């Protein structure tokens, strides 16, 4: 993942027009997650996937309190590995960019504390999503699919809900007609709004 991140950062710098925080994270706008977050999610999913791949281990899993302790340990280890991966990604990306393009492209951003916290949260969140999804679905592949599904499917839905109701629905009108076309071909603007 470090090599992929470093190459991505160099290519993004060569193309230009990439903000510095995305450049150091090697996160192109076209991808839902940066390579480091995908790698952390993959490692998290693999941490839980091996137990279900080998059924001989099923008898030794123990009772529920021992399983919760095992889950907590896996979450802790995956968080530490994800943080290590996040730090190494930014450090390797900064060094490669410094090597190829000089010192001016890798200056420290003004809001580096909030950017670092967000970066760490993203990578640790992906690792935890991989662990938890692999545990729920009992498959490392499903765990990785869940890691990718969160930014692709869940985040846009949460953003739409977070935006809140429109002005028309707050005034007592139905808001469902505004975003579709009627079967007769009329646009939503020509549909009669009815009160709730």
PDB file of C-alpha atoms in Angstrom:
ATOM      1  CA  UNK A   1       0.000   0.000   0.000  1.00  0.00           C
ATOM      2  CA  UNK A   2       2.875   2.356   0.674  1.00  0.00           C
ATOM      3  CA  UNK A   3       4.250   1.938  -2.841  1.00  0.00           C
ATOM      4  CA  UNK A   4       0.804   2.499  -4.376  1.00  0.00           C
ATOM      5  CA  UNK A   5       0.315   5.600  -2.221  1.00  0.00           C
ATOM      6  CA  UNK A   6       3.731   6.997  -3.124  1.00  0.00           C
ATOM      7  CA  UNK A   7       3.207   6.454  -6.851  1.00  0.00           C
ATOM      8  CA  UNK A   8      -0.280   7.960  -6.633  1.00  0.00           C
ATOM      9  CA  UNK A   9       1.072  11.035  -4.846  1.00  0.00           C
ATOM     10  CA  UNK A  10       3.735  11.549  -7.530  1.00  0.00           C
ATOM     11  CA  UNK A  11       1.174  11.187 -10.327  1.00  0.00           C
ATOM     12  CA  UNK A  12      -1.248  13.573  -8.603  1.00  0.00           C
ATOM     13  CA  UNK A  13       1.518  16.135  -8.147  1.00  0.00           C
ATOM     14  CA  UNK A  14       2.483  15.796 -11.802  1.00  0.00           C
ATOM     15  CA  UNK A  15      -1.108  16.348 -12.941  1.00  0.00           C
ATOM     16  CA  UNK A  16      -1.519  19.335 -10.622  1.00  0.00           C
ATOM     17  CA  UNK A  17      -4.688  20.959  -9.251  1.00  0.00           C
ATOM     18  CA  UNK A  18      -4.738  18.603  -6.247  1.00  0.00           C
ATOM     19  CA  UNK A  19      -5.033  20.125  -2.763  1.00  0.00           C
ATOM     20  CA  UNK A  20      -2.041  19.443  -0.554  1.00  0.00           C
ATOM     21  CA  UNK A  21      -3.901  17.373   2.032  1.00  0.00           C
ATOM     22  CA  UNK A  22      -5.162  15.034  -0.705  1.00  0.00           C
ATOM     23  CA  UNK A  23      -1.699  14.972  -2.224  1.00  0.00           C
ATOM     24  CA  UNK A  24      -0.046  13.824   1.011  1.00  0.00           C
ATOM     25  CA  UNK A  25      -2.770  11.222   1.555  1.00  0.00           C
ATOM     26  CA  UNK A  26      -2.483  10.116  -2.111  1.00  0.00           C
ATOM     27  CA  UNK A  27      -6.227  10.436  -2.509  1.00  0.00           C
ATOM     28  CA  UNK A  28      -7.476  11.247  -6.024  1.00  0.00           C
ATOM     29  CA  UNK A  29     -10.956  12.715  -6.250  1.00  0.00           C
ATOM     30  CA  UNK A  30     -12.049   9.840  -8.482  1.00  0.00           C
ATOM     31  CA  UNK A  31     -11.577   7.208  -5.764  1.00  0.00           C
ATOM     32  CA  UNK A  32     -13.971   6.806  -2.844  1.00  0.00           C
ATOM     33  CA  UNK A  33     -11.097   6.047  -0.450  1.00  0.00           C
ATOM     34  CA  UNK A  34      -7.339   6.536  -0.512  1.00  0.00           C
ATOM     35  CA  UNK A  35      -5.140   3.441  -0.919  1.00  0.00           C
ATOM     36  CA  UNK A  36      -4.040   3.560   2.735  1.00  0.00           C
ATOM     37  CA  UNK A  37      -7.634   3.442   3.978  1.00  0.00           C
ATOM     38  CA  UNK A  38      -8.423   0.556   1.624  1.00  0.00           C
ATOM     39  CA  UNK A  39      -5.329  -1.248   2.901  1.00  0.00           C
ATOM     40  CA  UNK A  40      -6.373  -0.683   6.513  1.00  0.00           C
ATOM     41  CA  UNK A  41      -9.864  -1.989   5.726  1.00  0.00           C
ATOM     42  CA  UNK A  42      -8.372  -5.029   4.026  1.00  0.00           C
ATOM     43  CA  UNK A  43      -6.119  -5.759   7.002  1.00  0.00           C
ATOM     44  CA  UNK A  44      -9.084  -5.364   9.338  1.00  0.00           C
ATOM     45  CA  UNK A  45     -11.216  -7.711   7.252  1.00  0.00           C
ATOM     46  CA  UNK A  46      -8.437 -10.275   7.105  1.00  0.00           C
ATOM     47  CA  UNK A  47      -8.040 -10.093  10.878  1.00  0.00           C
ATOM     48  CA  UNK A  48     -11.476 -11.606  11.349  1.00  0.00           C
ATOM     49  CA  UNK A  49     -11.769 -13.672   8.181  1.00  0.00           C
ATOM     50  CA  UNK A  50      -9.289 -16.418   9.109  1.00  0.00           C
ATOM     51  CA  UNK A  51     -11.387 -17.686  12.004  1.00  0.00           C
ATOM     52  CA  UNK A  52     -14.269 -18.629   9.778  1.00  0.00           C
ATOM     53  CA  UNK A  53     -12.128 -20.014   7.005  1.00  0.00           C
ATOM     54  CA  UNK A  54     -10.815 -22.802   9.260  1.00  0.00           C
ATOM     55  CA  UNK A  55     -13.766 -24.555  10.978  1.00  0.00           C
ATOM     56  CA  UNK A  56     -11.451 -26.581  13.232  1.00  0.00           C
ATOM     57  CA  UNK A  57     -11.034 -23.438  15.329  1.00  0.00           C
ATOM     58  CA  UNK A  58     -14.786 -23.205  16.024  1.00  0.00           C
ATOM     59  CA  UNK A  59     -14.677 -25.382  19.144  1.00  0.00           C
ATOM     60  CA  UNK A  60     -11.946 -23.259  20.724  1.00  0.00           C
ATOM     61  CA  UNK A  61     -13.682 -19.901  20.344  1.00  0.00           C
ATOM     62  CA  UNK A  62     -15.100 -19.983  23.852  1.00  0.00           C
ATOM     63  CA  UNK A  63     -18.006 -18.193  25.449  1.00  0.00           C
ATOM     64  CA  UNK A  64     -19.423 -14.785  24.599  1.00  0.00           C
ATOM     65  CA  UNK A  65     -17.329 -12.765  27.122  1.00  0.00           C
ATOM     66  CA  UNK A  66     -14.156 -14.265  25.660  1.00  0.00           C
ATOM     67  CA  UNK A  67     -15.370 -13.420  22.156  1.00  0.00           C
ATOM     68  CA  UNK A  68     -15.998  -9.808  23.149  1.00  0.00           C
ATOM     69  CA  UNK A  69     -12.489  -9.618  24.563  1.00  0.00           C
ATOM     70  CA  UNK A  70     -11.134 -11.075  21.343  1.00  0.00           C
ATOM     71  CA  UNK A  71     -13.104  -8.534  19.315  1.00  0.00           C
ATOM     72  CA  UNK A  72     -11.809  -5.676  21.478  1.00  0.00           C
ATOM     73  CA  UNK A  73      -8.249  -6.931  21.019  1.00  0.00           C
ATOM     74  CA  UNK A  74      -8.711  -7.158  17.252  1.00  0.00           C
ATOM     75  CA  UNK A  75     -10.124  -3.632  17.152  1.00  0.00           C
ATOM     76  CA  UNK A  76      -7.202  -2.324  19.195  1.00  0.00           C
ATOM     77  CA  UNK A  77      -4.564  -4.063  17.073  1.00  0.00           C
ATOM     78  CA  UNK A  78      -6.232  -3.015  13.825  1.00  0.00           C
ATOM     79  CA  UNK A  79      -6.378   0.605  15.074  1.00  0.00           C
ATOM     80  CA  UNK A  80      -2.676   0.600  15.931  1.00  0.00           C
ATOM     81  CA  UNK A  81      -1.732  -0.931  12.573  1.00  0.00           C
ATOM     82  CA  UNK A  82      -4.019   1.519  10.746  1.00  0.00           C
ATOM     83  CA  UNK A  83      -2.435   4.489  12.524  1.00  0.00           C
ATOM     84  CA  UNK A  84       1.009   3.176  11.665  1.00  0.00           C
ATOM     85  CA  UNK A  85      -0.064   2.779   8.050  1.00  0.00           C
ATOM     86  CA  UNK A  86      -1.495   6.322   8.016  1.00  0.00           C
ATOM     87  CA  UNK A  87       1.694   7.868   9.405  1.00  0.00           C
ATOM     88  CA  UNK A  88       3.913   5.873   7.060  1.00  0.00           C
ATOM     89  CA  UNK A  89       1.762   6.809   4.064  1.00  0.00           C
ATOM     90  CA  UNK A  90       2.038  10.530   4.742  1.00  0.00           C
ATOM     91  CA  UNK A  91       5.751  10.281   5.564  1.00  0.00           C
ATOM     92  CA  UNK A  92       6.594   8.227   2.462  1.00  0.00           C
ATOM     93  CA  UNK A  93       4.439  10.447   0.278  1.00  0.00           C
ATOM     94  CA  UNK A  94       6.116  13.580   1.638  1.00  0.00           C
ATOM     95  CA  UNK A  95       9.586  12.146   1.094  1.00  0.00           C
ATOM     96  CA  UNK A  96       8.852  10.998  -2.446  1.00  0.00           C
ATOM     97  CA  UNK A  97       7.301  14.354  -3.304  1.00  0.00           C
ATOM     98  CA  UNK A  98      10.300  16.131  -1.796  1.00  0.00           C
ATOM     99  CA  UNK A  99      12.608  13.935  -3.855  1.00  0.00           C
ATOM    100  CA  UNK A 100      10.764  14.549  -7.142  1.00  0.00           C
ATOM    101  CA  UNK A 101       9.449  18.107  -6.791  1.00  0.00           C
ATOM    102  CA  UNK A 102      11.412  19.842  -4.056  1.00  0.00           C
ATOM    103  CA  UNK A 103      10.657  21.269  -0.645  1.00  0.00           C
ATOM    104  CA  UNK A 104       7.913  23.761  -1.585  1.00  0.00           C
ATOM    105  CA  UNK A 105       5.327  21.096  -2.432  1.00  0.00           C
ATOM    106  CA  UNK A 106       5.533  19.376   0.964  1.00  0.00           C
ATOM    107  CA  UNK A 107       5.166  22.309   3.324  1.00  0.00           C
ATOM    108  CA  UNK A 108       3.108  21.716   6.465  1.00  0.00           C
ATOM    109  CA  UNK A 109      -0.515  22.912   6.063  1.00  0.00           C
ATOM    110  CA  UNK A 110      -1.833  25.554   8.447  1.00  0.00           C
ATOM    111  CA  UNK A 111      -4.627  23.335   9.772  1.00  0.00           C
ATOM    112  CA  UNK A 112      -2.473  20.221  10.098  1.00  0.00           C
ATOM    113  CA  UNK A 113      -3.976  19.205  13.456  1.00  0.00           C
ATOM    114  CA  UNK A 114      -7.535  18.874  12.158  1.00  0.00           C
ATOM    115  CA  UNK A 115      -6.337  17.286   8.921  1.00  0.00           C
ATOM    116  CA  UNK A 116      -4.277  14.744  10.872  1.00  0.00           C
ATOM    117  CA  UNK A 117      -7.193  13.909  13.147  1.00  0.00           C
ATOM    118  CA  UNK A 118      -9.491  13.436  10.164  1.00  0.00           C
ATOM    119  CA  UNK A 119      -6.917  11.301   8.362  1.00  0.00           C
ATOM    120  CA  UNK A 120      -6.375   9.102  11.427  1.00  0.00           C
ATOM    121  CA  UNK A 121     -10.122   8.790  11.961  1.00  0.00           C
ATOM    122  CA  UNK A 122     -10.685   7.787   8.344  1.00  0.00           C
ATOM    123  CA  UNK A 123      -8.008   5.103   8.336  1.00  0.00           C
ATOM    124  CA  UNK A 124      -8.933   3.692  11.762  1.00  0.00           C
ATOM    125  CA  UNK A 125     -12.619   3.793  10.830  1.00  0.00           C
ATOM    126  CA  UNK A 126     -11.929   1.790   7.687  1.00  0.00           C
ATOM    127  CA  UNK A 127      -9.941  -0.779   9.672  1.00  0.00           C
ATOM    128  CA  UNK A 128     -12.714  -1.109  12.243  1.00  0.00           C
ATOM    129  CA  UNK A 129     -15.356  -1.343   9.531  1.00  0.00           C
ATOM    130  CA  UNK A 130     -13.362  -4.184   7.973  1.00  0.00           C
ATOM    131  CA  UNK A 131     -13.082  -6.042  11.287  1.00  0.00           C
ATOM    132  CA  UNK A 132     -16.733  -5.598  12.213  1.00  0.00           C
ATOM    133  CA  UNK A 133     -18.134  -6.366   8.765  1.00  0.00           C
ATOM    134  CA  UNK A 134     -15.967  -9.478   8.421  1.00  0.00           C
ATOM    135  CA  UNK A 135     -17.229 -10.583  11.828  1.00  0.00           C
ATOM    136  CA  UNK A 136     -20.859 -10.000  10.957  1.00  0.00           C
ATOM    137  CA  UNK A 137     -20.751 -11.492   7.465  1.00  0.00           C
ATOM    138  CA  UNK A 138     -18.136 -14.144   8.361  1.00  0.00           C
ATOM    139  CA  UNK A 139     -16.138 -13.371   5.248  1.00  0.00           C
ATOM    140  CA  UNK A 140     -13.099 -11.215   4.601  1.00  0.00           C
ATOM    141  CA  UNK A 141     -14.395 -10.409   1.108  1.00  0.00           C
ATOM    142  CA  UNK A 142     -17.672  -9.136   2.507  1.00  0.00           C
ATOM    143  CA  UNK A 143     -15.732  -7.113   5.053  1.00  0.00           C
ATOM    144  CA  UNK A 144     -13.751  -5.382   2.338  1.00  0.00           C
ATOM    145  CA  UNK A 145     -16.935  -4.843   0.313  1.00  0.00           C
ATOM    146  CA  UNK A 146     -18.498  -3.146   3.337  1.00  0.00           C
ATOM    147  CA  UNK A 147     -15.462  -0.872   3.675  1.00  0.00           C
ATOM    148  CA  UNK A 148     -15.893   0.252   0.063  1.00  0.00           C
ATOM    149  CA  UNK A 149     -19.695   0.479   0.352  1.00  0.00           C
ATOM    150  CA  UNK A 150     -19.614   3.029   3.171  1.00  0.00           C
ATOM    151  CA  UNK A 151     -18.229   5.976   1.159  1.00  0.00           C
ATOM    152  CA  UNK A 152     -20.002   4.933  -2.025  1.00  0.00           C
ATOM    153  CA  UNK A 153     -23.498   4.242  -0.676  1.00  0.00           C
ATOM    154  CA  UNK A 154     -23.906   5.269   2.951  1.00  0.00           C
ATOM    155  CA  UNK A 155     -22.216   8.685   2.961  1.00  0.00           C
ATOM    156  CA  UNK A 156     -24.366  10.146   0.134  1.00  0.00           C
ATOM    157  CA  UNK A 157     -27.514   8.912   1.907  1.00  0.00           C
ATOM    158  CA  UNK A 158     -26.446  10.450   5.211  1.00  0.00           C
ATOM    159  CA  UNK A 159     -25.617  13.727   3.449  1.00  0.00           C
ATOM    160  CA  UNK A 160     -29.098  13.862   1.932  1.00  0.00           C
ATOM    161  CA  UNK A 161     -30.709  13.193   5.294  1.00  0.00           C
ATOM    162  CA  UNK A 162     -28.399  15.706   6.988  1.00  0.00           C
ATOM    163  CA  UNK A 163     -29.388  18.455   4.535  1.00  0.00           C
ATOM    164  CA  UNK A 164     -32.853  18.372   6.064  1.00  0.00           C
ATOM    165  CA  UNK A 165     -36.273  18.910   4.608  1.00  0.00           C
ATOM    166  CA  UNK A 166     -36.872  21.465   1.933  1.00  0.00           C
ATOM    167  CA  UNK A 167     -38.723  24.722   2.455  1.00  0.00           C
ATOM    168  CA  UNK A 168     -41.855  23.345   0.821  1.00  0.00           C
ATOM    169  CA  UNK A 169     -42.062  20.417   3.229  1.00  0.00           C
ATOM    170  CA  UNK A 170     -41.532  22.772   6.170  1.00  0.00           C
ATOM    171  CA  UNK A 171     -44.460  24.848   4.883  1.00  0.00           C
ATOM    172  CA  UNK A 172     -46.720  21.791   4.978  1.00  0.00           C
ATOM    173  CA  UNK A 173     -46.338  20.466   1.427  1.00  0.00           C
ATOM    174  CA  UNK A 174     -45.202  17.072   0.264  1.00  0.00           C
ATOM    175  CA  UNK A 175     -41.594  16.952  -0.818  1.00  0.00           C
ATOM    176  CA  UNK A 176     -41.543  13.707  -2.773  1.00  0.00           C
ATOM    177  CA  UNK A 177     -42.487  15.111  -6.176  1.00  0.00           C
ATOM    178  CA  UNK A 178     -39.546  17.459  -6.594  1.00  0.00           C
ATOM    179  CA  UNK A 179     -36.973  15.001  -7.901  1.00  0.00           C
ATOM    180  CA  UNK A 180     -38.647  12.788 -10.452  1.00  0.00           C
ATOM    181  CA  UNK A 181     -40.446  13.008 -13.730  1.00  0.00           C
ATOM    182  CA  UNK A 182     -44.046  11.957 -14.080  1.00  0.00           C
ATOM    183  CA  UNK A 183     -44.964   9.053 -16.324  1.00  0.00           C
ATOM    184  CA  UNK A 184     -46.640  11.430 -18.731  1.00  0.00           C
ATOM    185  CA  UNK A 185     -43.292  13.163 -19.304  1.00  0.00           C
ATOM    186  CA  UNK A 186     -44.049  16.352 -17.407  1.00  0.00           C
ATOM    187  CA  UNK A 187     -41.250  17.678 -15.227  1.00  0.00           C
ATOM    188  CA  UNK A 188     -41.521  17.869 -11.470  1.00  0.00           C
ATOM    189  CA  UNK A 189     -41.938  21.653 -11.717  1.00  0.00           C
ATOM    190  CA  UNK A 190     -45.242  21.191 -13.508  1.00  0.00           C
ATOM    191  CA  UNK A 191     -46.591  18.724 -10.937  1.00  0.00           C
ATOM    192  CA  UNK A 192     -49.203  20.172  -8.606  1.00  0.00           C
ATOM    193  CA  UNK A 193     -47.968  20.399  -5.007  1.00  0.00           C
ATOM    194  CA  UNK A 194     -50.490  19.152  -2.500  1.00  0.00           C
ATOM    195  CA  UNK A 195     -50.488  19.862   1.247  1.00  0.00           C
ATOM    196  CA  UNK A 196     -49.670  16.936   3.577  1.00  0.00           C
TER     197      UNK A 196
END
